[in-house]
Backbone atoms as SQL, in Angstrom:
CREATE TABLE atoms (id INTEGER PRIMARY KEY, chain TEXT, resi INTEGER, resn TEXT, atom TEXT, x REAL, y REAL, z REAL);
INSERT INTO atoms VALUES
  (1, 'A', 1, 'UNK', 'N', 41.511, -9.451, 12.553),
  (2, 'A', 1, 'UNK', 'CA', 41.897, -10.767, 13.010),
  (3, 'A', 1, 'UNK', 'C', 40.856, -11.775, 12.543),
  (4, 'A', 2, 'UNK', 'N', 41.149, -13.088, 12.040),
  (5, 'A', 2, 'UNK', 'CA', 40.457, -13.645, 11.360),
  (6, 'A', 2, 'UNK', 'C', 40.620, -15.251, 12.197),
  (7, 'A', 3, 'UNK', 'N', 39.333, -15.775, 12.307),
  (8, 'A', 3, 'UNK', 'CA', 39.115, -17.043, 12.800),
  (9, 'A', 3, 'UNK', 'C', 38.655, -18.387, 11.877),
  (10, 'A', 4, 'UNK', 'N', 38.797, -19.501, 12.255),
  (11, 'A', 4, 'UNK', 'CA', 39.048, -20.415, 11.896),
  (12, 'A', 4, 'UNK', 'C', 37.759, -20.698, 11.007),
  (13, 'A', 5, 'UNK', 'N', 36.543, -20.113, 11.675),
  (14, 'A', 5, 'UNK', 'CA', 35.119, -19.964, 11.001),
  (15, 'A', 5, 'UNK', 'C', 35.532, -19.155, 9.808),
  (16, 'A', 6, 'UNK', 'N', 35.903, -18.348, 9.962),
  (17, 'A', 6, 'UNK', 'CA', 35.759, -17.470, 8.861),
  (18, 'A', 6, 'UNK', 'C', 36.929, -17.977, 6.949),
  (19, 'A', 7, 'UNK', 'N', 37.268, -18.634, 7.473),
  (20, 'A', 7, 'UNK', 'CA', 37.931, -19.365, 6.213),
  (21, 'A', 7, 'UNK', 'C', 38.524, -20.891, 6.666),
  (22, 'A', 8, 'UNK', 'N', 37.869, -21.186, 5.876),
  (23, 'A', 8, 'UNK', 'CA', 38.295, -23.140, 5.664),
  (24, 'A', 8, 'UNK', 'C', 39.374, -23.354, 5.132),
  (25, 'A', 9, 'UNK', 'N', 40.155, -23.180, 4.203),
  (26, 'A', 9, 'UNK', 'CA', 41.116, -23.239, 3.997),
  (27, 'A', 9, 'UNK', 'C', 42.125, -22.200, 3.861),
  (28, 'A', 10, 'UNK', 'N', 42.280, -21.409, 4.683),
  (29, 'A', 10, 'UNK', 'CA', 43.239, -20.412, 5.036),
  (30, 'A', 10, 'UNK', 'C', 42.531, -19.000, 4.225),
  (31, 'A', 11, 'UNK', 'N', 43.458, -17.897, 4.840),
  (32, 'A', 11, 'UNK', 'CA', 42.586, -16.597, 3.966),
  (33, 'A', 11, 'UNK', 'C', 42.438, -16.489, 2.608),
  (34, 'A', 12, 'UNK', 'N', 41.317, -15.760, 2.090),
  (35, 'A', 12, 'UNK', 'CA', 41.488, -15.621, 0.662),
  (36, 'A', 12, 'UNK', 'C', 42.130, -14.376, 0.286),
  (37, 'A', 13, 'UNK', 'N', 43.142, -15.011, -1.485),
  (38, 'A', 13, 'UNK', 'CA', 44.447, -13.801, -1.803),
  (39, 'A', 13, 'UNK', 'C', 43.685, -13.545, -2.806),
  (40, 'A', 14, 'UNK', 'N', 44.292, -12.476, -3.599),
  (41, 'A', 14, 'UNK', 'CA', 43.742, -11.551, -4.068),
  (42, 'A', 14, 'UNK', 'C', 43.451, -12.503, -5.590),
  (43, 'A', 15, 'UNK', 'N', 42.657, -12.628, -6.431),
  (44, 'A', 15, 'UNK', 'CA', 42.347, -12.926, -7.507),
  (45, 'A', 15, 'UNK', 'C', 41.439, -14.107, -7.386),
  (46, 'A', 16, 'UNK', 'N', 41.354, -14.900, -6.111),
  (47, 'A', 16, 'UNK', 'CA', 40.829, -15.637, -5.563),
  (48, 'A', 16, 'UNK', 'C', 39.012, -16.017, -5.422),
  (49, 'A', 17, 'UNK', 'N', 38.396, -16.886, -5.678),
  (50, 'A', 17, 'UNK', 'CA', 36.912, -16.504, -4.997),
  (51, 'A', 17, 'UNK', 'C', 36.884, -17.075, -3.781),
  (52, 'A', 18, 'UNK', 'N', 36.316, -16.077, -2.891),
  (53, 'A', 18, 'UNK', 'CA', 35.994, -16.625, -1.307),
  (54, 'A', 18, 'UNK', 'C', 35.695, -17.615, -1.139),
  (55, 'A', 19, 'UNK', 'N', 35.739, -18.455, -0.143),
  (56, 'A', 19, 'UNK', 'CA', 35.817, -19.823, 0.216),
  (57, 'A', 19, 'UNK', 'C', 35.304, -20.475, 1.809),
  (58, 'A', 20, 'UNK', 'N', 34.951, -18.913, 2.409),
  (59, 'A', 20, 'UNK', 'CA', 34.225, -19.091, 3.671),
  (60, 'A', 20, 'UNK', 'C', 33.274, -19.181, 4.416),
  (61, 'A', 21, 'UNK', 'N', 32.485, -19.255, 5.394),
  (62, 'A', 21, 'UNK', 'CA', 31.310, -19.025, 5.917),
  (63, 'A', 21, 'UNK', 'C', 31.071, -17.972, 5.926),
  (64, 'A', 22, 'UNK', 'N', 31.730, -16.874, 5.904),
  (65, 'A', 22, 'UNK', 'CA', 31.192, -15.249, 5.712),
  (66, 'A', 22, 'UNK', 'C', 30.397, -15.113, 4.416),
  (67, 'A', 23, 'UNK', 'N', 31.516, -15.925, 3.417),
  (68, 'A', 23, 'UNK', 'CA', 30.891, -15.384, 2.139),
  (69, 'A', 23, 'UNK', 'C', 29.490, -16.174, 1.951),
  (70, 'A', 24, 'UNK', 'N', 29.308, -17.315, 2.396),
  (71, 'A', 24, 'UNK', 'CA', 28.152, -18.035, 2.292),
  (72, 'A', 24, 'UNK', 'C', 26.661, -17.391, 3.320),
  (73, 'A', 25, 'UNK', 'N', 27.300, -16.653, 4.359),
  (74, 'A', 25, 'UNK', 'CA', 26.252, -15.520, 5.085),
  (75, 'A', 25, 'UNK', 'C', 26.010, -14.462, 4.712),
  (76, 'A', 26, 'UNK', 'N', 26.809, -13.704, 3.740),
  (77, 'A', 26, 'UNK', 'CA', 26.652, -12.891, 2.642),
  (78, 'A', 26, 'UNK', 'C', 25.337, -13.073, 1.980),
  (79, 'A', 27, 'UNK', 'N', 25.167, -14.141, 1.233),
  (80, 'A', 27, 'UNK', 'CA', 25.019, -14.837, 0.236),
  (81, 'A', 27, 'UNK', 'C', 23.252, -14.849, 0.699),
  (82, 'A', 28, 'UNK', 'N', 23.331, -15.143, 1.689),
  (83, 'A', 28, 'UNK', 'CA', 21.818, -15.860, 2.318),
  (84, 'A', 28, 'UNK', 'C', 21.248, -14.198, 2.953),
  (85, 'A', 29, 'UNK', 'N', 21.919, -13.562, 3.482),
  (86, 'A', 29, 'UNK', 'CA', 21.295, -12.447, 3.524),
  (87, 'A', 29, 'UNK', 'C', 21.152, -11.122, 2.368),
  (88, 'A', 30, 'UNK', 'N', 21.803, -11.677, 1.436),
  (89, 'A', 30, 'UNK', 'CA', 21.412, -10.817, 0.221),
  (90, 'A', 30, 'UNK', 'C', 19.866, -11.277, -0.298),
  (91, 'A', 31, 'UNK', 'N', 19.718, -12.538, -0.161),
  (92, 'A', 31, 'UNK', 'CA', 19.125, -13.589, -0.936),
  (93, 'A', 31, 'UNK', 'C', 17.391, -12.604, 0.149),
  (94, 'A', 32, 'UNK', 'N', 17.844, -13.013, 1.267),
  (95, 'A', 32, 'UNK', 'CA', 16.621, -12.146, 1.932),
  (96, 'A', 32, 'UNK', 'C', 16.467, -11.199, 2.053),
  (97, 'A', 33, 'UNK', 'N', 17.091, -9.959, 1.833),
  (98, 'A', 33, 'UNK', 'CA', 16.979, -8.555, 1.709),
  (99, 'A', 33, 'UNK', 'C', 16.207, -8.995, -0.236),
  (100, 'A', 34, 'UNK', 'N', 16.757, -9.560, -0.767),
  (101, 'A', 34, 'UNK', 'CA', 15.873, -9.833, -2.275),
  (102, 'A', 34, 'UNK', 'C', 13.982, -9.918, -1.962),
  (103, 'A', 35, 'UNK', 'N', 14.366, -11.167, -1.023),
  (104, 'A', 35, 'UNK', 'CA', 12.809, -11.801, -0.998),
  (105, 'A', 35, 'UNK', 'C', 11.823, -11.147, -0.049),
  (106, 'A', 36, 'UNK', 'N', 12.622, -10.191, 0.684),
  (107, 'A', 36, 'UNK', 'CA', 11.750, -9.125, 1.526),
  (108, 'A', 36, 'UNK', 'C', 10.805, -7.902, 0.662),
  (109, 'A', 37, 'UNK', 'N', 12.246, -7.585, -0.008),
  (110, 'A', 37, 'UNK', 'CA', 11.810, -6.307, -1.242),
  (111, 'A', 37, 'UNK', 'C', 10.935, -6.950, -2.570),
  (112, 'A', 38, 'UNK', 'N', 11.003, -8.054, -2.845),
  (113, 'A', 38, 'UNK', 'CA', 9.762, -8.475, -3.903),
  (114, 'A', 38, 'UNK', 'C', 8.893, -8.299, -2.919),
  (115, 'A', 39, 'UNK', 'N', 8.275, -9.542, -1.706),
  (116, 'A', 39, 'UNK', 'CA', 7.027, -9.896, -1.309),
  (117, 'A', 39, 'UNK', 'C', 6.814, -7.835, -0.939),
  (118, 'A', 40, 'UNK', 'N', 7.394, -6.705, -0.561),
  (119, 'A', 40, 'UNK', 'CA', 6.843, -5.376, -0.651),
  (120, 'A', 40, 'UNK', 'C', 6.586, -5.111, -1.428),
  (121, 'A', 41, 'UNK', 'N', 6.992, -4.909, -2.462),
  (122, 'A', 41, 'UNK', 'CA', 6.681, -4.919, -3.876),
  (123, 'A', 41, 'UNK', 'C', 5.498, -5.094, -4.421),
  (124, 'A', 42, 'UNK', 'N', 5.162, -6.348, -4.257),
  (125, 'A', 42, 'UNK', 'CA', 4.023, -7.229, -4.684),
  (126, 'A', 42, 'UNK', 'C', 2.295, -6.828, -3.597),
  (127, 'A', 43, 'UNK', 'N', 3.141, -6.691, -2.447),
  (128, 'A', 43, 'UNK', 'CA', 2.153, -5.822, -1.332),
  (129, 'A', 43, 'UNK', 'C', 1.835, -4.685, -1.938),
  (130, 'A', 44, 'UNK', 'N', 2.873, -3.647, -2.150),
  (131, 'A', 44, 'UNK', 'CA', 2.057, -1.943, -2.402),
  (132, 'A', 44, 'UNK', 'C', 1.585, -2.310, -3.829),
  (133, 'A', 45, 'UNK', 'N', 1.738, -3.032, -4.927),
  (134, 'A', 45, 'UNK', 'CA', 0.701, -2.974, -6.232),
  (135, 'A', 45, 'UNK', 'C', -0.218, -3.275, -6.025),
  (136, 'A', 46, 'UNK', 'N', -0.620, -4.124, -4.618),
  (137, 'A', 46, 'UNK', 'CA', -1.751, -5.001, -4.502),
  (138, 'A', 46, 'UNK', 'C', -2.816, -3.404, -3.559),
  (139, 'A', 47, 'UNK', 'N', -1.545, -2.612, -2.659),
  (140, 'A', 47, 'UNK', 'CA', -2.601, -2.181, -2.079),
  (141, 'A', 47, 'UNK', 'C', -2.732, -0.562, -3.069),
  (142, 'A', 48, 'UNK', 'N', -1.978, -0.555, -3.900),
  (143, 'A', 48, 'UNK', 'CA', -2.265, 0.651, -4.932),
  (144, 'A', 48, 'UNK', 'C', -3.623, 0.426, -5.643),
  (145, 'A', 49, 'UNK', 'N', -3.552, -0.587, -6.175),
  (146, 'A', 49, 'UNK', 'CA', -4.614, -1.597, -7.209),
  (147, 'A', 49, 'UNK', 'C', -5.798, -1.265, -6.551),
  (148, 'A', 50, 'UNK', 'N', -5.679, -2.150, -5.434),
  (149, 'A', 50, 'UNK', 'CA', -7.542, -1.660, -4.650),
  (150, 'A', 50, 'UNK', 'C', -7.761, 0.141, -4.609),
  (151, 'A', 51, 'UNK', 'N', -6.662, 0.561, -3.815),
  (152, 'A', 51, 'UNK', 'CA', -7.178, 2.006, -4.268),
  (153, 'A', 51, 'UNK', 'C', -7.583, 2.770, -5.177),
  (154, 'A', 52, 'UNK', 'N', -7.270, 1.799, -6.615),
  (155, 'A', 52, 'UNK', 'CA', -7.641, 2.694, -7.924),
  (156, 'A', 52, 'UNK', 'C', -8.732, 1.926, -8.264),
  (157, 'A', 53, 'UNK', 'N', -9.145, 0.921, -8.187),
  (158, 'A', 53, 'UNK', 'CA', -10.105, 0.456, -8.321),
  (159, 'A', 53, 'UNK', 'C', -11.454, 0.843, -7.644),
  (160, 'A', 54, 'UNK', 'N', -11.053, 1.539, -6.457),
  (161, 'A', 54, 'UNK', 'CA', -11.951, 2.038, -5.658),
  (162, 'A', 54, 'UNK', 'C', -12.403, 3.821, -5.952),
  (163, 'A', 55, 'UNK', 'N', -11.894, 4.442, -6.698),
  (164, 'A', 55, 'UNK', 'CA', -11.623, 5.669, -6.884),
  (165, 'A', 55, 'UNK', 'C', -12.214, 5.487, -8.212),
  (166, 'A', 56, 'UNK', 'N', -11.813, 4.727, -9.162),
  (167, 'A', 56, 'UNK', 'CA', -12.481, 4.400, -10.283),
  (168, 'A', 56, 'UNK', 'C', -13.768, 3.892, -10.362),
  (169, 'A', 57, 'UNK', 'N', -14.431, 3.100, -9.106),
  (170, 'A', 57, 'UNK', 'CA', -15.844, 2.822, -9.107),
  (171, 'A', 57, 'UNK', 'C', -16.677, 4.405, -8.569),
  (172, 'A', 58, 'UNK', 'N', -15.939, 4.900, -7.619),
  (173, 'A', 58, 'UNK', 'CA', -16.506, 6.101, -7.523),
  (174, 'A', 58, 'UNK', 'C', -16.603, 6.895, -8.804),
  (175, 'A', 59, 'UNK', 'N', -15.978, 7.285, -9.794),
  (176, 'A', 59, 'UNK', 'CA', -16.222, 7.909, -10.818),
  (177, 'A', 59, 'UNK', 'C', -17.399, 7.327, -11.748),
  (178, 'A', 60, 'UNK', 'N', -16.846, 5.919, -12.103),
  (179, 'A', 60, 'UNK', 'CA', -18.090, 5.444, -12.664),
  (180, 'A', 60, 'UNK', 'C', -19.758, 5.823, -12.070),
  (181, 'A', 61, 'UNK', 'N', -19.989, 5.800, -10.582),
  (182, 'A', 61, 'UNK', 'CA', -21.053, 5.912, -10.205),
  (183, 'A', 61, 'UNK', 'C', -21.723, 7.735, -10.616),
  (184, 'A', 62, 'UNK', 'N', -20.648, 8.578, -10.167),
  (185, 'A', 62, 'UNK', 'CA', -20.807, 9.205, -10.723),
  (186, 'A', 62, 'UNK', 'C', -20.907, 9.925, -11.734),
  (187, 'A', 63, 'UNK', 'N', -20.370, 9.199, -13.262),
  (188, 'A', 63, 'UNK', 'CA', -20.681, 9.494, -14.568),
  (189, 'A', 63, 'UNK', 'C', -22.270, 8.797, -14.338),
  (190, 'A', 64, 'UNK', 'N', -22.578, 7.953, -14.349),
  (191, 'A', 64, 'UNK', 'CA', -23.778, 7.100, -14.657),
  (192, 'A', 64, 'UNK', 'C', -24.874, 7.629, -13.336),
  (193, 'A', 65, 'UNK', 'N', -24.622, 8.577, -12.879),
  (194, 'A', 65, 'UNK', 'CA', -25.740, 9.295, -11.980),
  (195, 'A', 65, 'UNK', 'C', -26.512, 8.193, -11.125),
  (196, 'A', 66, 'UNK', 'N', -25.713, 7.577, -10.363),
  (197, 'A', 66, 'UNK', 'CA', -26.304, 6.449, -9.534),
  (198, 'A', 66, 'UNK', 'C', -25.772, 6.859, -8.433),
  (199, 'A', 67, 'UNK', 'N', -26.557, 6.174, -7.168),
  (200, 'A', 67, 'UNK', 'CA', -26.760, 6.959, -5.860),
  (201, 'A', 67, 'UNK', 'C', -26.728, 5.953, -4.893),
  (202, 'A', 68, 'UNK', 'N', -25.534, 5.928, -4.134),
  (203, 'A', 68, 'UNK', 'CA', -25.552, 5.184, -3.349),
  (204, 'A', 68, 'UNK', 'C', -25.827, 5.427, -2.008),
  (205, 'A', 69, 'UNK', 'N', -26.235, 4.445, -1.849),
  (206, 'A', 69, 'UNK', 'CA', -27.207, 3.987, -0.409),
  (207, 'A', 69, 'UNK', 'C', -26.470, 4.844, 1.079),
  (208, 'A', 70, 'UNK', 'N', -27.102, 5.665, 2.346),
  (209, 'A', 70, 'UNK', 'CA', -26.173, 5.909, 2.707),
  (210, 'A', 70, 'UNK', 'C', -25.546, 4.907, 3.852),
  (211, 'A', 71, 'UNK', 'N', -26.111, 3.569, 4.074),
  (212, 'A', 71, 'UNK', 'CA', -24.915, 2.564, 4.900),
  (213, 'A', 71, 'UNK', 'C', -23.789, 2.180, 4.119),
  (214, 'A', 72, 'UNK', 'N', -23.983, 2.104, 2.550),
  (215, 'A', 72, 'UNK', 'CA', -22.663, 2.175, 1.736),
  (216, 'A', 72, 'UNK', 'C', -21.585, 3.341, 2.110),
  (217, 'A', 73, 'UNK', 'N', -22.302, 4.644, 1.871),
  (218, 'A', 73, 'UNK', 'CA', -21.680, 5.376, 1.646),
  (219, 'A', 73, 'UNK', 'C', -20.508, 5.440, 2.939),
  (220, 'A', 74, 'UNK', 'N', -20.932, 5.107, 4.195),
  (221, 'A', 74, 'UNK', 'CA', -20.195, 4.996, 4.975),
  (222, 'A', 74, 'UNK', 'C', -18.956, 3.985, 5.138),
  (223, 'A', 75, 'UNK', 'N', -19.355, 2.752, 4.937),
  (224, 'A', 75, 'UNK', 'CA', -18.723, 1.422, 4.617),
  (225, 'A', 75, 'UNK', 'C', -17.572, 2.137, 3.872),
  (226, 'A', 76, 'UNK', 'N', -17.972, 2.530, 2.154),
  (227, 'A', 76, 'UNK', 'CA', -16.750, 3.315, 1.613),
  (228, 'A', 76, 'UNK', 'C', -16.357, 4.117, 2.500),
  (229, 'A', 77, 'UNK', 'N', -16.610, 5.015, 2.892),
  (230, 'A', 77, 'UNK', 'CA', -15.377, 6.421, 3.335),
  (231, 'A', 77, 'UNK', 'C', -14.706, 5.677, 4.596),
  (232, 'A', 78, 'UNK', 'N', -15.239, 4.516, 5.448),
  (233, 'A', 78, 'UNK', 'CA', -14.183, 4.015, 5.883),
  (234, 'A', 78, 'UNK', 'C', -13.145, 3.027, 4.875),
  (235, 'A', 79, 'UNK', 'N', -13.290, 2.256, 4.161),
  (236, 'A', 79, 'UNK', 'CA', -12.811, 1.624, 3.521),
  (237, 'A', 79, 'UNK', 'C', -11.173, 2.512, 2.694),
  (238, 'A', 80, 'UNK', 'N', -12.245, 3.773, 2.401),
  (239, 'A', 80, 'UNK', 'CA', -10.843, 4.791, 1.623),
  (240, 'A', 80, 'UNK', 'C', -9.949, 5.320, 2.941),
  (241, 'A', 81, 'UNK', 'N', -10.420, 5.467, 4.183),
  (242, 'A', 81, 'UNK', 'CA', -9.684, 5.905, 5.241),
  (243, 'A', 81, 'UNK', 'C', -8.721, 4.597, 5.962),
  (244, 'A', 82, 'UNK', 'N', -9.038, 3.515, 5.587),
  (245, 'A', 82, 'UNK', 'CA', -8.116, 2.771, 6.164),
  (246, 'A', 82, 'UNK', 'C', -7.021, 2.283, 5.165),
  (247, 'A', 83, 'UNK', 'N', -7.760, 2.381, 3.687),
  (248, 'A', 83, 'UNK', 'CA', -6.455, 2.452, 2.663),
  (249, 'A', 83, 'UNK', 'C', -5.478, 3.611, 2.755),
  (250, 'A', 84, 'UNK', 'N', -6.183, 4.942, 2.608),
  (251, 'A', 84, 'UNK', 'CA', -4.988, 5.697, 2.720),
  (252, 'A', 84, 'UNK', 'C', -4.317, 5.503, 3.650),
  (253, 'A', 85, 'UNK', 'N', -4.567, 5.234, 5.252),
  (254, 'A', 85, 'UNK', 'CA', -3.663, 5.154, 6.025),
  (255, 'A', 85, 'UNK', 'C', -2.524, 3.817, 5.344),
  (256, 'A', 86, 'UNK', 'N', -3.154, 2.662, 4.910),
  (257, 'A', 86, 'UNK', 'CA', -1.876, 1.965, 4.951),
  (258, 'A', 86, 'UNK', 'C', -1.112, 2.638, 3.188),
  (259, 'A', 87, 'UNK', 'N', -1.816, 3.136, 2.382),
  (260, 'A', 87, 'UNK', 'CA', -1.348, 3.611, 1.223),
  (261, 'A', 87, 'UNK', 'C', 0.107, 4.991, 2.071),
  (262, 'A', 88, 'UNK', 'N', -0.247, 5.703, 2.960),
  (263, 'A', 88, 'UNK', 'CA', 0.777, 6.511, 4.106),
  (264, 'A', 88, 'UNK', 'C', 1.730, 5.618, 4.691),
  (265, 'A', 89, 'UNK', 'N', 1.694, 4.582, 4.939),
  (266, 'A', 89, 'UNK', 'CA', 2.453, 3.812, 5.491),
  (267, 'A', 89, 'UNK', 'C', 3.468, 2.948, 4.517),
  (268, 'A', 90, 'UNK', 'N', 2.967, 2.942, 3.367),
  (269, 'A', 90, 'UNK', 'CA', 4.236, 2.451, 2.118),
  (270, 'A', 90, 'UNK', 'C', 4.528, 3.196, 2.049),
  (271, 'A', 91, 'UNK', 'N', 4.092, 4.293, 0.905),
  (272, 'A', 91, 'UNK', 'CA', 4.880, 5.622, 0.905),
  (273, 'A', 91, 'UNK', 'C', 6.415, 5.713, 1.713),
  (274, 'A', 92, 'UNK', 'N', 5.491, 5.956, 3.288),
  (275, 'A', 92, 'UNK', 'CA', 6.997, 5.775, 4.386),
  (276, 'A', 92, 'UNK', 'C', 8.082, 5.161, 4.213),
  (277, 'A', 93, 'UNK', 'N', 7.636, 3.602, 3.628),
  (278, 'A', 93, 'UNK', 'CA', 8.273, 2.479, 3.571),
  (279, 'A', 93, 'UNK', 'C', 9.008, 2.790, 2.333),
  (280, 'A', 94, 'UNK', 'N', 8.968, 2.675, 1.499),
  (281, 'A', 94, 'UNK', 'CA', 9.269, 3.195, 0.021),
  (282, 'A', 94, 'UNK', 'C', 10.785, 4.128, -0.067),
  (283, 'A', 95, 'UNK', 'N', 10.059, 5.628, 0.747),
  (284, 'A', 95, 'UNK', 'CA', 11.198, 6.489, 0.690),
  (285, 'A', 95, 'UNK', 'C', 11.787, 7.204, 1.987),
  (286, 'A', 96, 'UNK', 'N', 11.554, 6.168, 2.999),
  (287, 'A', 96, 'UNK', 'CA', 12.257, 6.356, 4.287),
  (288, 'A', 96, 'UNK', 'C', 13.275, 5.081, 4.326),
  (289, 'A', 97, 'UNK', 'N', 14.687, 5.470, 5.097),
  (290, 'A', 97, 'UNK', 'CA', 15.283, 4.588, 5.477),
  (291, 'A', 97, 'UNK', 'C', 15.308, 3.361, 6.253),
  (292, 'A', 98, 'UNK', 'N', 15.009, 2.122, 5.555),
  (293, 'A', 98, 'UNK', 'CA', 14.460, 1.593, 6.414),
  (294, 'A', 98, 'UNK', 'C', 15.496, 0.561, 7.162),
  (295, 'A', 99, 'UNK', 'N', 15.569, 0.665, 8.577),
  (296, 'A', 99, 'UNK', 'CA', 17.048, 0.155, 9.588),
  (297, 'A', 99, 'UNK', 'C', 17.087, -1.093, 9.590),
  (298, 'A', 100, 'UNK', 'N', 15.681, -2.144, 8.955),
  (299, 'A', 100, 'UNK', 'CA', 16.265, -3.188, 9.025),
  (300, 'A', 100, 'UNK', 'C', 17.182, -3.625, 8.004),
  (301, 'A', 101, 'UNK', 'N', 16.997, -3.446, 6.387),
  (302, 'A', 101, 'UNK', 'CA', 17.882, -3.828, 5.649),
  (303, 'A', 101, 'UNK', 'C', 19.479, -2.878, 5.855),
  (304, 'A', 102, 'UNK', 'N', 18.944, -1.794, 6.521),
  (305, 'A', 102, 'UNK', 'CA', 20.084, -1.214, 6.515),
  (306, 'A', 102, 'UNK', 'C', 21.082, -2.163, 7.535),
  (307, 'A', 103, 'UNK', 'N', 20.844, -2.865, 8.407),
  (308, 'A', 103, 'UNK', 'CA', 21.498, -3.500, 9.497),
  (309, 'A', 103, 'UNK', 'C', 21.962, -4.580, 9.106),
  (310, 'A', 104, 'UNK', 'N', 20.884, -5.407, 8.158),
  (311, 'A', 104, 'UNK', 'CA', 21.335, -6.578, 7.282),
  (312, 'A', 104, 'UNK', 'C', 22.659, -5.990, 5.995),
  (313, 'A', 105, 'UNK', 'N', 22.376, -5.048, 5.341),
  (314, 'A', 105, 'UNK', 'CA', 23.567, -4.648, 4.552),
  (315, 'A', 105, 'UNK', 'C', 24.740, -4.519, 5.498),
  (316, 'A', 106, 'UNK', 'N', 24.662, -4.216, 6.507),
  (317, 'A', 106, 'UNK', 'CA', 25.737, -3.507, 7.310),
  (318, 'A', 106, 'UNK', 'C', 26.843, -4.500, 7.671),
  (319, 'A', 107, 'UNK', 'N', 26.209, -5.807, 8.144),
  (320, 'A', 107, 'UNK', 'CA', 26.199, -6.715, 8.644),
  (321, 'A', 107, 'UNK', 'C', 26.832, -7.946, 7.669),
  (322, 'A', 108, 'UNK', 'N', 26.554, -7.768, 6.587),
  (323, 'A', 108, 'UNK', 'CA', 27.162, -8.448, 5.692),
  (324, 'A', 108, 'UNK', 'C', 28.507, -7.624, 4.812),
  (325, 'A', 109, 'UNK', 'N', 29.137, -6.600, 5.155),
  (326, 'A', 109, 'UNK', 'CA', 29.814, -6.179, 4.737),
  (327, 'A', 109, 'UNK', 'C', 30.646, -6.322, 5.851),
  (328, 'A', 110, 'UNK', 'N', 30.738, -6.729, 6.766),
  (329, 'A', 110, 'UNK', 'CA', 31.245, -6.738, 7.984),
  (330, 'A', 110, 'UNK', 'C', 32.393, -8.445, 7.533);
């Protein structure tokens, strides 16, 4: 059953392009399921990046036989323990289902 919101000028027939407020709420929640999944995107390279950068200064120190201090040394091993945790937490994000876009897809197919 279809309401007066949902098409402005009567239903749309088949060969037709939509013409309603559905399709225009479509439209805006595709647009943000887009701009959600870049700005993640742009998050896990940023928090991949520091991790290799950080893994890579460790190697360097250790090719070049330099010795770090041990209040550093601590500073790092927390530093790598709070990356991996959020580096565990994309991951999740990545290849777990995640219910909000799923609710927004859902929702616009509706």
């Amino acid at each position: 059953m279809e309401s007066e919101i949902d098409f402005e000028n009567g239903p749309v027939k088949e060969g037709q392009p939509p013409n309603g407020r559905r399709h225009e709420i479509n439209l805006e929640l595709v647009k943000l399921i887009q701009h959600r999944e870049s700005r993640k995107f742009y998050l896990s390279m940023f928090l991949v990046s520091i991790v290799f950068v950080i893994i890579g200064l460790m190697m360097v120190f250790q090719f070049f036989q330099l010795d770090i201090t041990n209040g550093w040394k601590e500073i790092l091993l927390v530093l790598v323990g709070v990356l991996s945790v959020s580096l565990s937490k994309l991951i999740d994000h990545w290849y777990a289902n995640d219910e909000r876009e799923s609710d927004l897809l859902e929702s616009a197919q509706d």
